[in-house]
Short mmCIF file of C-alpha atoms in Angstrom, two decimals:
data_model
loop_
_atom_site.label_atom_id
_atom_site.label_comp_id
_atom_site.label_asym_id
_atom_site.label_seq_id
_atom_site.Cartn_x
_atom_site.Cartn_y
_atom_site.Cartn_z
CA MET C 148 14.30 2.28 11.54
CA SER C 149 13.18 5.41 9.70
CA LYS C 150 9.98 7.25 10.48
CA ILE C 151 6.81 6.37 8.59
CA GLU C 152 5.99 8.91 5.86
CA ILE C 153 2.36 9.98 5.56
CA LEU C 154 0.85 12.17 2.85
CA LEU C 155 -2.14 14.06 4.28
CA ILE C 156 -4.53 15.74 1.85
CA ASP C 157 -7.29 18.05 3.08
CA ASP C 158 -8.51 21.39 1.77
CA GLU C 159 -9.35 22.77 5.24
CA PRO C 160 -6.15 24.34 6.61
CA ASN C 161 -7.20 24.03 10.27
CA VAL C 162 -8.11 20.35 9.89
CA ARG C 163 -4.96 19.62 7.92
CA GLU C 164 -2.67 21.31 10.45
CA THR C 165 -4.40 19.74 13.46
CA ILE C 166 -4.13 16.22 12.03
CA LYS C 167 -0.53 16.90 11.01
CA GLU C 168 0.39 18.04 14.54
CA LEU C 169 -1.23 14.95 16.05
CA LEU C 170 0.61 12.63 13.66
CA VAL C 171 3.94 14.36 14.22
CA PHE C 172 3.36 13.99 17.96
CA LYS C 173 2.82 10.24 17.31
CA ASN C 174 6.25 10.20 15.61
CA TYR C 175 5.21 10.16 11.92
CA ASN C 176 6.73 12.32 9.18
CA VAL C 177 3.88 14.17 7.49
CA ARG C 178 3.71 16.04 4.20
CA THR C 179 0.52 17.90 3.39
CA ALA C 180 -1.43 18.96 0.32
CA ALA C 181 -4.60 21.05 -0.06
CA ASP C 182 -6.05 19.04 -2.95
CA GLY C 183 -5.50 15.99 -5.15
CA GLN C 184 -3.45 17.80 -7.77
CA GLU C 185 -1.04 19.16 -5.17
CA ALA C 186 -0.77 15.63 -3.76
CA LEU C 187 0.14 14.23 -7.19
CA ASP C 188 2.86 16.86 -7.48
CA LEU C 189 4.27 15.75 -4.10
CA LEU C 190 4.11 12.07 -5.13
CA GLU C 191 6.47 12.82 -8.02
CA HIS C 192 9.19 13.75 -5.50
CA ALA C 193 8.68 11.19 -2.74
CA VAL C 194 6.47 8.14 -2.27
CA PRO C 195 4.84 7.97 1.17
CA ASP C 196 4.14 4.87 3.22
CA LEU C 197 0.47 5.81 3.54
CA ILE C 198 -2.03 8.35 2.16
CA LEU C 199 -4.75 10.02 4.25
CA CYS C 200 -7.14 11.88 1.97
CA ASP C 201 -10.26 13.99 2.36
CA MET C 202 -13.12 13.18 -0.03
CA VAL C 203 -14.42 16.63 -0.98
CA MET C 204 -11.80 19.10 -2.23
CA PRO C 205 -11.43 21.63 -5.03
CA VAL C 206 -9.30 21.06 -8.15
CA MET C 207 -9.17 17.26 -7.69
CA ASN C 208 -11.27 15.44 -5.11
CA GLY C 209 -10.26 12.40 -3.09
CA SER C 210 -12.03 9.88 -5.32
CA GLU C 211 -10.24 11.17 -8.43
CA LEU C 212 -6.88 11.03 -6.66
CA PHE C 213 -7.65 7.52 -5.39
CA ASP C 214 -8.41 6.32 -8.95
CA ILE C 215 -5.11 7.76 -10.23
CA VAL C 216 -3.07 6.32 -7.35
CA LYS C 217 -4.58 2.84 -7.58
CA SER C 218 -4.15 2.69 -11.36
CA SER C 219 -0.45 3.63 -11.14
CA THR C 220 2.11 0.85 -10.89
CA SER C 221 4.33 3.21 -8.89
CA TYR C 222 1.71 4.10 -6.28
CA LYS C 223 -0.94 1.34 -6.15
CA HIS C 224 0.81 -0.41 -3.23
CA ILE C 225 0.38 2.64 -0.95
CA PRO C 226 -2.37 2.19 1.64
CA PHE C 227 -5.07 4.82 1.00
CA ILE C 228 -7.41 5.93 3.77
CA PHE C 229 -10.29 8.31 3.14
CA LEU C 230 -11.33 11.03 5.56
CA SER C 231 -14.78 12.59 5.23
CA ALA C 232 -17.39 14.54 7.13
CA LYS C 233 -19.97 12.57 5.15
CA ASN C 234 -21.21 9.72 7.30
CA GLU C 235 -23.10 7.94 4.52
CA ILE C 236 -23.02 4.16 4.58
CA ASP C 237 -23.29 3.90 0.77
CA LEU C 238 -20.27 6.19 0.29
CA ILE C 239 -18.19 4.29 2.85
CA LYS C 240 -19.18 0.96 1.31
CA LYS C 241 -18.33 2.16 -2.22
CA CYS C 242 -14.90 3.44 -1.15
CA LEU C 243 -14.02 0.21 0.62
CA THR C 244 -15.40 -1.93 -2.21
CA ASP C 245 -13.34 0.07 -4.70
CA GLY C 246 -10.19 -0.83 -2.77
CA ALA C 247 -9.67 1.88 -0.16
CA ASP C 248 -7.76 0.63 2.87
CA GLY C 249 -9.86 2.55 5.35
CA PHE C 250 -12.45 5.26 5.90
CA LEU C 251 -12.66 7.60 8.86
CA VAL C 252 -15.62 9.91 9.46
CA LYS C 253 -14.69 13.39 10.72
CA PRO C 254 -14.59 14.32 13.49
CA PHE C 255 -12.67 11.31 14.77
CA LYS C 256 -10.56 10.65 17.84
CA ILE C 257 -6.80 10.45 17.52
CA ASN C 258 -6.92 6.89 18.90
CA GLU C 259 -9.23 5.87 16.03
CA LEU C 260 -6.82 7.39 13.52
CA THR C 261 -3.72 5.75 15.02
CA LEU C 262 -5.50 2.40 15.26
CA VAL C 263 -6.37 2.49 11.54
CA LEU C 264 -2.88 3.70 10.60
CA THR C 265 -1.15 1.05 12.67
CA ALA C 266 -3.33 -1.73 11.27
CA ARG C 267 -2.72 -0.69 7.65
CA LEU C 268 1.00 -0.18 8.11
CA GLU C 269 1.40 -3.56 9.86
CA GLU C 270 -0.50 -5.20 7.02
CA LEU C 271 1.76 -3.51 4.48
CA GLU C 272 4.89 -4.64 6.35
CA LYS C 273 3.54 -8.20 6.57
CA ASN C 274 2.87 -8.24 2.82
CA LYS C 275 6.36 -6.90 2.09
CA SER C 276 8.03 -9.60 4.18
CA GLN C 277 5.89 -12.33 2.60
CA GLU C 278 6.83 -10.98 -0.83
CA SER C 279 10.53 -10.99 -0.02
CA ARG C 280 10.33 -14.53 1.38
CA SER C 281 8.47 -15.63 -1.73
CA LEU C 282 11.12 -14.07 -3.97
CA SER C 283 13.96 -15.73 -2.07
CA VAL C 284 12.24 -19.13 -2.35
CA LYS C 285 11.74 -18.62 -6.07
CA LYS C 286 15.41 -17.76 -6.53
CA LYS C 287 16.51 -20.91 -4.68
CA ARG C 288 14.08 -23.31 -6.35
CA PRO C 289 15.03 -24.67 -9.81
CA SER C 290 12.33 -24.13 -12.40
CA THR C 291 12.46 -27.65 -13.90
CA LEU C 292 13.73 -31.10 -12.98
CA SER C 293 16.48 -30.78 -15.55
CA ASN C 294 18.06 -28.09 -13.37
CA TYR C 295 18.75 -30.57 -10.58
CA SER C 296 22.25 -31.93 -10.36
CA SER C 297 22.96 -35.60 -11.01
CA GLU C 298 23.59 -36.17 -7.29
CA ILE C 299 19.98 -35.31 -6.50
CA LEU C 300 18.30 -37.41 -9.18
CA PRO C 301 18.49 -41.18 -8.91
CA GLY C 302 20.34 -42.76 -11.80
CA ARG C 303 17.34 -44.56 -13.24
CA ILE C 304 15.31 -41.32 -13.57
CA LYS C 305 18.24 -39.33 -14.87
CA ASP C 306 18.85 -41.94 -17.57
CA CYS C 307 15.26 -42.12 -18.85
CA ASN C 308 14.80 -40.96 -22.45
CA TRP C 309 11.51 -39.20 -21.70
CA PHE C 310 13.38 -36.92 -19.33
CA ASP C 311 16.23 -36.19 -21.74
CA ARG C 312 15.10 -33.30 -23.94
CA SER C 313 18.18 -33.53 -26.14
CA SER C 314 17.04 -36.84 -27.68
CA LYS C 315 13.93 -35.27 -29.28
#
């Protein structure tokens, strides 16, 4: 199994490097960006499994990046977790209501971060496996009764005129 890819966006170099080191130690592959625009440039080259993004940054802030990511068919499936030094309940509530997959208030403990990451990544994996099972069931299931072979349908149903579309 390949390592989980995380895109970490934070304008503070010390914070960004510290979080990156902790995540690498926890066996994640981490790419970093200093702002939302730089993150979009990285997204063009490789799609991560999860995005960790600071709220307040120059050039493009976290909310603007979030809106772009969630409106893109290529990126909207990526779990998006906000990081912020702002511990304001209204901001946290708005982010989560708007569809963010998590919100961590800085400073946070590494265990809090890994717990949120693990939960989101497990949820993503569960959704992927449900999707693939759903697709395989759809491929196996005929779309109409007329697709069933004559061995499956009893003779009296197969011979009914209301079922035979060719007689109309």
